[in-house]
mmCIF file of C-alpha atoms in Angstrom:
data_model
loop_
_atom_site.group_PDB
_atom_site.id
_atom_site.type_symbol
_atom_site.label_atom_id
_atom_site.label_comp_id
_atom_site.label_asym_id
_atom_site.label_seq_id
_atom_site.Cartn_x
_atom_site.Cartn_y
_atom_site.Cartn_z
ATOM 1 C CA UNK A 284 15.126 -0.009 42.328
ATOM 2 C CA UNK A 285 18.478 -0.502 40.494
ATOM 3 C CA UNK A 286 16.667 -3.224 38.190
ATOM 4 C CA UNK A 287 13.921 -0.798 37.173
ATOM 5 C CA UNK A 288 16.421 1.918 36.545
ATOM 6 C CA UNK A 289 18.453 -0.385 34.334
ATOM 7 C CA UNK A 290 15.274 -1.446 32.399
ATOM 8 C CA UNK A 291 14.345 2.255 31.680
ATOM 9 C CA UNK A 292 17.793 3.052 30.621
ATOM 10 C CA UNK A 293 17.916 0.142 28.180
ATOM 11 C CA UNK A 294 14.411 0.982 26.952
ATOM 12 C CA UNK A 295 15.478 4.572 26.369
ATOM 13 C CA UNK A 296 18.548 3.421 24.589
ATOM 14 C CA UNK A 297 16.456 1.047 22.125
ATOM 15 C CA UNK A 298 14.067 4.076 21.441
ATOM 16 C CA UNK A 299 16.827 6.506 20.606
ATOM 17 C CA UNK A 300 18.560 3.812 18.587
ATOM 18 C CA UNK A 301 15.414 3.331 16.570
ATOM 19 C CA UNK A 302 14.999 7.191 16.068
ATOM 20 C CA UNK A 303 18.443 7.521 14.999
ATOM 21 C CA UNK A 304 18.153 4.814 12.414
ATOM 22 C CA UNK A 305 14.968 6.438 11.041
ATOM 23 C CA UNK A 306 16.735 9.832 10.963
ATOM 24 C CA UNK A 307 19.720 8.433 9.145
ATOM 25 C CA UNK A 308 17.314 6.791 6.654
ATOM 26 C CA UNK A 309 15.592 10.012 6.135
ATOM 27 C CA UNK A 310 18.777 11.988 5.539
ATOM 28 C CA UNK A 311 20.043 9.281 3.063
ATOM 29 C CA UNK A 312 16.774 9.633 0.998
ATOM 30 C CA UNK A 313 16.929 13.390 0.977
ATOM 31 C CA UNK A 314 20.641 13.526 -0.119
ATOM 32 C CA UNK A 315 20.187 10.689 -2.658
ATOM 33 C CA UNK A 316 20.270 12.207 -6.123
ATOM 34 C CA UNK A 317 17.181 11.713 -8.367
ATOM 35 C CA UNK A 318 17.454 8.845 -10.698
ATOM 36 C CA UNK A 319 18.992 9.748 -13.991
ATOM 37 C CA UNK A 320 17.025 8.699 -17.145
ATOM 38 C CA UNK A 321 18.724 6.304 -19.528
ATOM 39 C CA UNK A 322 16.467 4.726 -22.156
ATOM 40 C CA UNK A 323 17.321 2.885 -25.368
ATOM 41 C CA UNK A 324 14.812 2.521 -28.197
ATOM 42 C CA UNK A 325 15.267 0.141 -31.064
ATOM 43 C CA UNK A 326 13.629 0.382 -34.554
ATOM 44 C CA UNK A 327 11.727 -0.529 -36.722
ATOM 45 C CA UNK A 328 8.856 0.069 -34.314
ATOM 46 C CA UNK A 329 5.572 -1.865 -34.211
ATOM 47 C CA UNK A 330 3.068 -0.084 -36.326
ATOM 48 C CA UNK A 331 0.309 1.329 -33.820
ATOM 49 C CA UNK A 332 -2.042 4.224 -33.407
ATOM 50 C CA UNK A 333 -0.540 7.193 -31.677
ATOM 51 C CA UNK A 334 -3.626 9.561 -31.649
ATOM 52 C CA UNK A 335 -4.008 8.978 -27.982
ATOM 53 C CA UNK A 336 -0.597 10.691 -27.459
ATOM 54 C CA UNK A 337 -1.762 13.834 -29.123
ATOM 55 C CA UNK A 338 -5.328 13.841 -27.723
ATOM 56 C CA UNK A 339 -5.042 11.975 -24.332
ATOM 57 C CA UNK A 340 -8.197 13.553 -22.956
ATOM 58 C CA UNK A 341 -10.401 13.142 -26.047
ATOM 59 C CA UNK A 342 -13.802 11.533 -25.304
ATOM 60 C CA UNK A 343 -14.037 10.149 -28.857
ATOM 61 C CA UNK A 344 -11.919 7.016 -29.477
ATOM 62 C CA UNK A 345 -9.936 6.947 -32.651
ATOM 63 C CA UNK A 346 -11.628 4.575 -35.257
ATOM 64 C CA UNK A 347 -8.587 3.837 -37.333
ATOM 65 C CA UNK A 348 -7.718 0.157 -38.224
ATOM 66 C CA UNK A 349 -4.288 0.309 -36.423
ATOM 67 C CA UNK A 350 -3.839 -1.408 -33.013
ATOM 68 C CA UNK A 351 -4.699 0.771 -30.119
ATOM 69 C CA UNK A 352 -3.246 1.022 -26.570
ATOM 70 C CA UNK A 353 0.149 -0.466 -27.608
ATOM 71 C CA UNK A 354 3.459 1.061 -26.282
ATOM 72 C CA UNK A 355 6.043 0.884 -28.994
ATOM 73 C CA UNK A 356 9.503 2.391 -29.377
ATOM 74 C CA UNK A 357 7.893 5.123 -31.547
ATOM 75 C CA UNK A 358 5.227 6.040 -29.053
ATOM 76 C CA UNK A 359 8.018 6.348 -26.364
ATOM 77 C CA UNK A 360 9.899 8.628 -28.769
ATOM 78 C CA UNK A 361 6.969 10.811 -29.237
ATOM 79 C CA UNK A 362 6.210 11.123 -25.516
ATOM 80 C CA UNK A 363 9.895 12.115 -24.901
ATOM 81 C CA UNK A 364 9.621 14.830 -27.671
ATOM 82 C CA UNK A 365 6.201 16.065 -26.531
ATOM 83 C CA UNK A 366 7.414 16.481 -22.960
ATOM 84 C CA UNK A 367 9.051 19.788 -24.076
ATOM 85 C CA UNK A 368 7.643 22.724 -22.011
ATOM 86 C CA UNK A 369 9.934 25.680 -22.964
ATOM 87 C CA UNK A 370 12.291 24.786 -25.858
ATOM 88 C CA UNK A 371 13.323 22.234 -28.333
ATOM 89 C CA UNK A 372 16.408 22.304 -30.409
ATOM 90 C CA UNK A 373 16.267 19.954 -33.358
ATOM 91 C CA UNK A 374 18.996 18.806 -35.716
ATOM 92 C CA UNK A 375 18.016 16.310 -38.516
ATOM 93 C CA UNK A 376 19.159 15.020 -41.732
ATOM 94 C CA UNK A 377 15.844 13.961 -43.383
ATOM 95 C CA UNK A 378 12.568 14.979 -42.019
ATOM 96 C CA UNK A 379 9.285 13.773 -43.704
ATOM 97 C CA UNK A 380 7.492 11.803 -41.047
ATOM 98 C CA UNK A 381 4.025 13.257 -40.574
ATOM 99 C CA UNK A 382 3.488 12.368 -36.880
ATOM 100 C CA UNK A 383 6.714 13.859 -35.967
ATOM 101 C CA UNK A 384 6.020 16.933 -37.854
ATOM 102 C CA UNK A 385 2.607 17.140 -35.986
ATOM 103 C CA UNK A 386 4.500 16.688 -32.749
ATOM 104 C CA UNK A 387 6.738 19.605 -33.418
ATOM 105 C CA UNK A 388 3.867 21.798 -34.617
ATOM 106 C CA UNK A 389 1.889 20.778 -31.437
ATOM 107 C CA UNK A 390 4.672 22.003 -29.448
ATOM 108 C CA UNK A 391 4.959 25.208 -31.389
ATOM 109 C CA UNK A 392 1.140 25.708 -30.702
ATOM 110 C CA UNK A 393 1.795 25.530 -26.920
ATOM 111 C CA UNK A 394 4.452 28.276 -27.098
ATOM 112 C CA UNK A 395 7.461 26.111 -27.020
ATOM 113 C CA UNK A 396 10.504 27.893 -28.543
ATOM 114 C CA UNK A 397 11.708 25.615 -31.409
ATOM 115 C CA UNK A 398 14.907 25.854 -33.457
ATOM 116 C CA UNK A 399 15.562 23.544 -36.359
ATOM 117 C CA UNK A 400 18.709 22.730 -38.212
ATOM 118 C CA UNK A 401 18.521 20.646 -41.452
ATOM 119 C CA UNK A 402 20.533 19.544 -44.417
ATOM 120 C CA UNK A 403 19.811 21.957 -47.132
ATOM 121 C CA UNK A 404 19.492 19.298 -49.876
ATOM 122 C CA UNK A 405 17.137 16.957 -47.991
ATOM 123 C CA UNK A 406 15.111 19.760 -46.832
ATOM 124 C CA UNK A 407 13.864 20.024 -50.399
ATOM 125 C CA UNK A 408 13.191 16.404 -51.127
ATOM 126 C CA UNK A 409 9.492 15.345 -51.781
ATOM 127 C CA UNK A 410 7.371 15.071 -48.577
ATOM 128 C CA UNK A 411 9.982 17.070 -46.571
ATOM 129 C CA UNK A 412 8.222 18.728 -43.466
ATOM 130 C CA UNK A 413 10.875 21.417 -43.386
ATOM 131 C CA UNK A 414 8.692 23.743 -45.480
ATOM 132 C CA UNK A 415 5.729 23.019 -43.202
ATOM 133 C CA UNK A 416 7.588 24.070 -40.296
ATOM 134 C CA UNK A 417 8.666 27.346 -41.791
ATOM 135 C CA UNK A 418 5.220 28.026 -42.969
ATOM 136 C CA UNK A 419 3.997 27.748 -39.230
ATOM 137 C CA UNK A 420 6.602 30.186 -38.277
ATOM 138 C CA UNK A 421 9.276 27.948 -36.729
ATOM 139 C CA UNK A 422 12.775 29.231 -37.331
ATOM 140 C CA UNK A 423 14.811 26.682 -39.488
ATOM 141 C CA UNK A 424 18.276 26.903 -40.707
ATOM 142 C CA UNK A 425 19.939 24.814 -43.346
ATOM 143 C CA UNK A 426 23.754 24.122 -43.502
ATOM 144 C CA UNK A 427 25.473 26.393 -45.884
ATOM 145 C CA UNK A 428 28.582 24.386 -46.314
ATOM 146 C CA UNK A 429 29.428 21.345 -48.577
ATOM 147 C CA UNK A 430 29.271 18.962 -45.763
ATOM 148 C CA UNK A 431 26.110 16.977 -45.068
ATOM 149 C CA UNK A 432 24.149 17.794 -41.964
ATOM 150 C CA UNK A 433 23.936 14.214 -40.912
ATOM 151 C CA UNK A 434 23.211 14.740 -37.228
ATOM 152 C CA UNK A 435 19.949 13.281 -35.818
ATOM 153 C CA UNK A 436 19.391 14.697 -32.441
ATOM 154 C CA UNK A 437 16.948 16.818 -30.364
ATOM 155 C CA UNK A 438 17.500 18.585 -26.895
ATOM 156 C CA UNK A 439 14.320 19.093 -24.947
ATOM 157 C CA UNK A 440 14.191 21.968 -22.541
ATOM 158 C CA UNK A 441 17.886 22.076 -22.416
ATOM 159 C CA UNK A 442 17.830 18.946 -20.038
ATOM 160 C CA UNK A 443 16.886 15.840 -22.152
ATOM 161 C CA UNK A 444 18.896 14.365 -25.133
ATOM 162 C CA UNK A 445 17.250 12.231 -28.026
ATOM 163 C CA UNK A 446 19.883 11.019 -30.289
ATOM 164 C CA UNK A 447 20.675 8.045 -32.442
ATOM 165 C CA UNK A 448 20.842 6.735 -36.003
ATOM 166 C CA UNK A 449 17.113 7.389 -36.753
ATOM 167 C CA UNK A 450 16.213 9.702 -39.617
ATOM 168 C CA UNK A 451 12.781 11.335 -39.038
ATOM 169 C CA UNK A 452 11.252 9.576 -41.909
ATOM 170 C CA UNK A 453 8.478 6.858 -42.126
ATOM 171 C CA UNK A 454 11.035 4.369 -43.747
ATOM 172 C CA UNK A 455 13.316 4.757 -40.872
ATOM 173 C CA UNK A 456 10.561 4.319 -38.199
ATOM 174 C CA UNK A 457 8.854 1.319 -39.657
ATOM 175 C CA UNK A 458 11.508 -0.422 -41.802
ATOM 176 C CA UNK A 459 15.084 0.354 -40.755
ATOM 177 C CA UNK A 460 17.216 -1.174 -38.146
ATOM 178 C CA UNK A 461 17.889 1.958 -35.970
ATOM 179 C CA UNK A 462 18.647 3.031 -32.457
ATOM 180 C CA UNK A 463 17.855 5.881 -30.338
ATOM 181 C CA UNK A 464 19.257 6.838 -26.887
ATOM 182 C CA UNK A 465 17.347 9.081 -24.441
ATOM 183 C CA UNK A 466 19.144 10.558 -21.446
ATOM 184 C CA UNK A 467 19.030 13.470 -19.163
ATOM 185 C CA UNK A 468 22.581 12.923 -18.021
ATOM 186 C CA UNK A 469 24.230 16.398 -17.841
ATOM 187 C CA UNK A 470 27.518 15.140 -19.026
ATOM 188 C CA UNK A 471 26.040 13.819 -22.293
ATOM 189 C CA UNK A 472 23.397 16.533 -22.848
ATOM 190 C CA UNK A 473 25.752 19.548 -22.457
ATOM 191 C CA UNK A 474 28.094 18.711 -25.415
ATOM 192 C CA UNK A 475 24.963 18.537 -27.679
ATOM 193 C CA UNK A 476 23.769 21.846 -26.486
ATOM 194 C CA UNK A 477 27.116 23.329 -27.270
ATOM 195 C CA UNK A 478 27.271 21.527 -30.643
ATOM 196 C CA UNK A 479 23.735 22.790 -31.611
ATOM 197 C CA UNK A 480 24.689 26.340 -30.616
ATOM 198 C CA UNK A 481 27.751 26.226 -32.612
ATOM 199 C CA UNK A 482 26.095 24.986 -35.773
ATOM 200 C CA UNK A 483 23.158 27.456 -35.200
ATOM 201 C CA UNK A 484 25.630 30.368 -35.266
ATOM 202 C CA UNK A 485 27.715 28.926 -38.031
ATOM 203 C CA UNK A 486 24.661 28.698 -40.298
ATOM 204 C CA UNK A 487 23.052 32.095 -39.576
ATOM 205 C CA UNK A 488 22.089 33.484 -43.021
ATOM 206 C CA UNK A 489 22.742 37.015 -41.730
ATOM 207 C CA UNK A 490 26.422 36.158 -41.103
ATOM 208 C CA UNK A 491 26.872 35.166 -44.918
ATOM 209 C CA UNK A 492 24.828 38.128 -45.976
ATOM 210 C CA UNK A 493 27.086 40.544 -44.248
ATOM 211 C CA UNK A 494 30.119 38.718 -45.566
ATOM 212 C CA UNK A 495 28.925 39.120 -49.118
ATOM 213 C CA UNK A 496 28.247 42.736 -48.634
ATOM 214 C CA UNK A 497 31.822 43.385 -47.385
ATOM 215 C CA UNK A 498 33.213 41.742 -50.652
ATOM 216 C CA UNK A 499 31.121 43.941 -52.886
#
């Protein structure tokens, strides 16, 4: 009788230990924070078709001569940019890349709130897409000071930062040695949100209009 009792107690103990370990494992998984995104993209990018990124459900395959189905640093850049669902804050020095302009216009057509800051001199260069954005109804502000707006960053939905040396031009994407960091690390994203807000307010045309009115 005592032997059977001992076996039962040991068996129950093993079962309890097993359940406890499973419970601890479940709690650990629940408490473990979601993985933070850190991705580095290097340029120049391989030249490949990106039509599938804009029309993923199209039943008509693209017939252009570029390689298809190739993942590149530029296609990754586009995917991160097009992941915006509510807002996009964009701060650029030069912006003439047609596919990037198409991406921003696509987001605008989806109802994403877009604000763009650009360098006033480079906004007027041949091929600049700043005028295209304005024509589409996107709010764009240019720096009003004498210092170049040399930033190149975008904040997606207030959670994802895309930043680096890359100008938004075809030359930069296909020919230059450039780098881009993509991260959703809050400690890195938040300072860029703050800087964009500061520059957005600083370059508000109404602010200088009112200042001019007071002088006259």
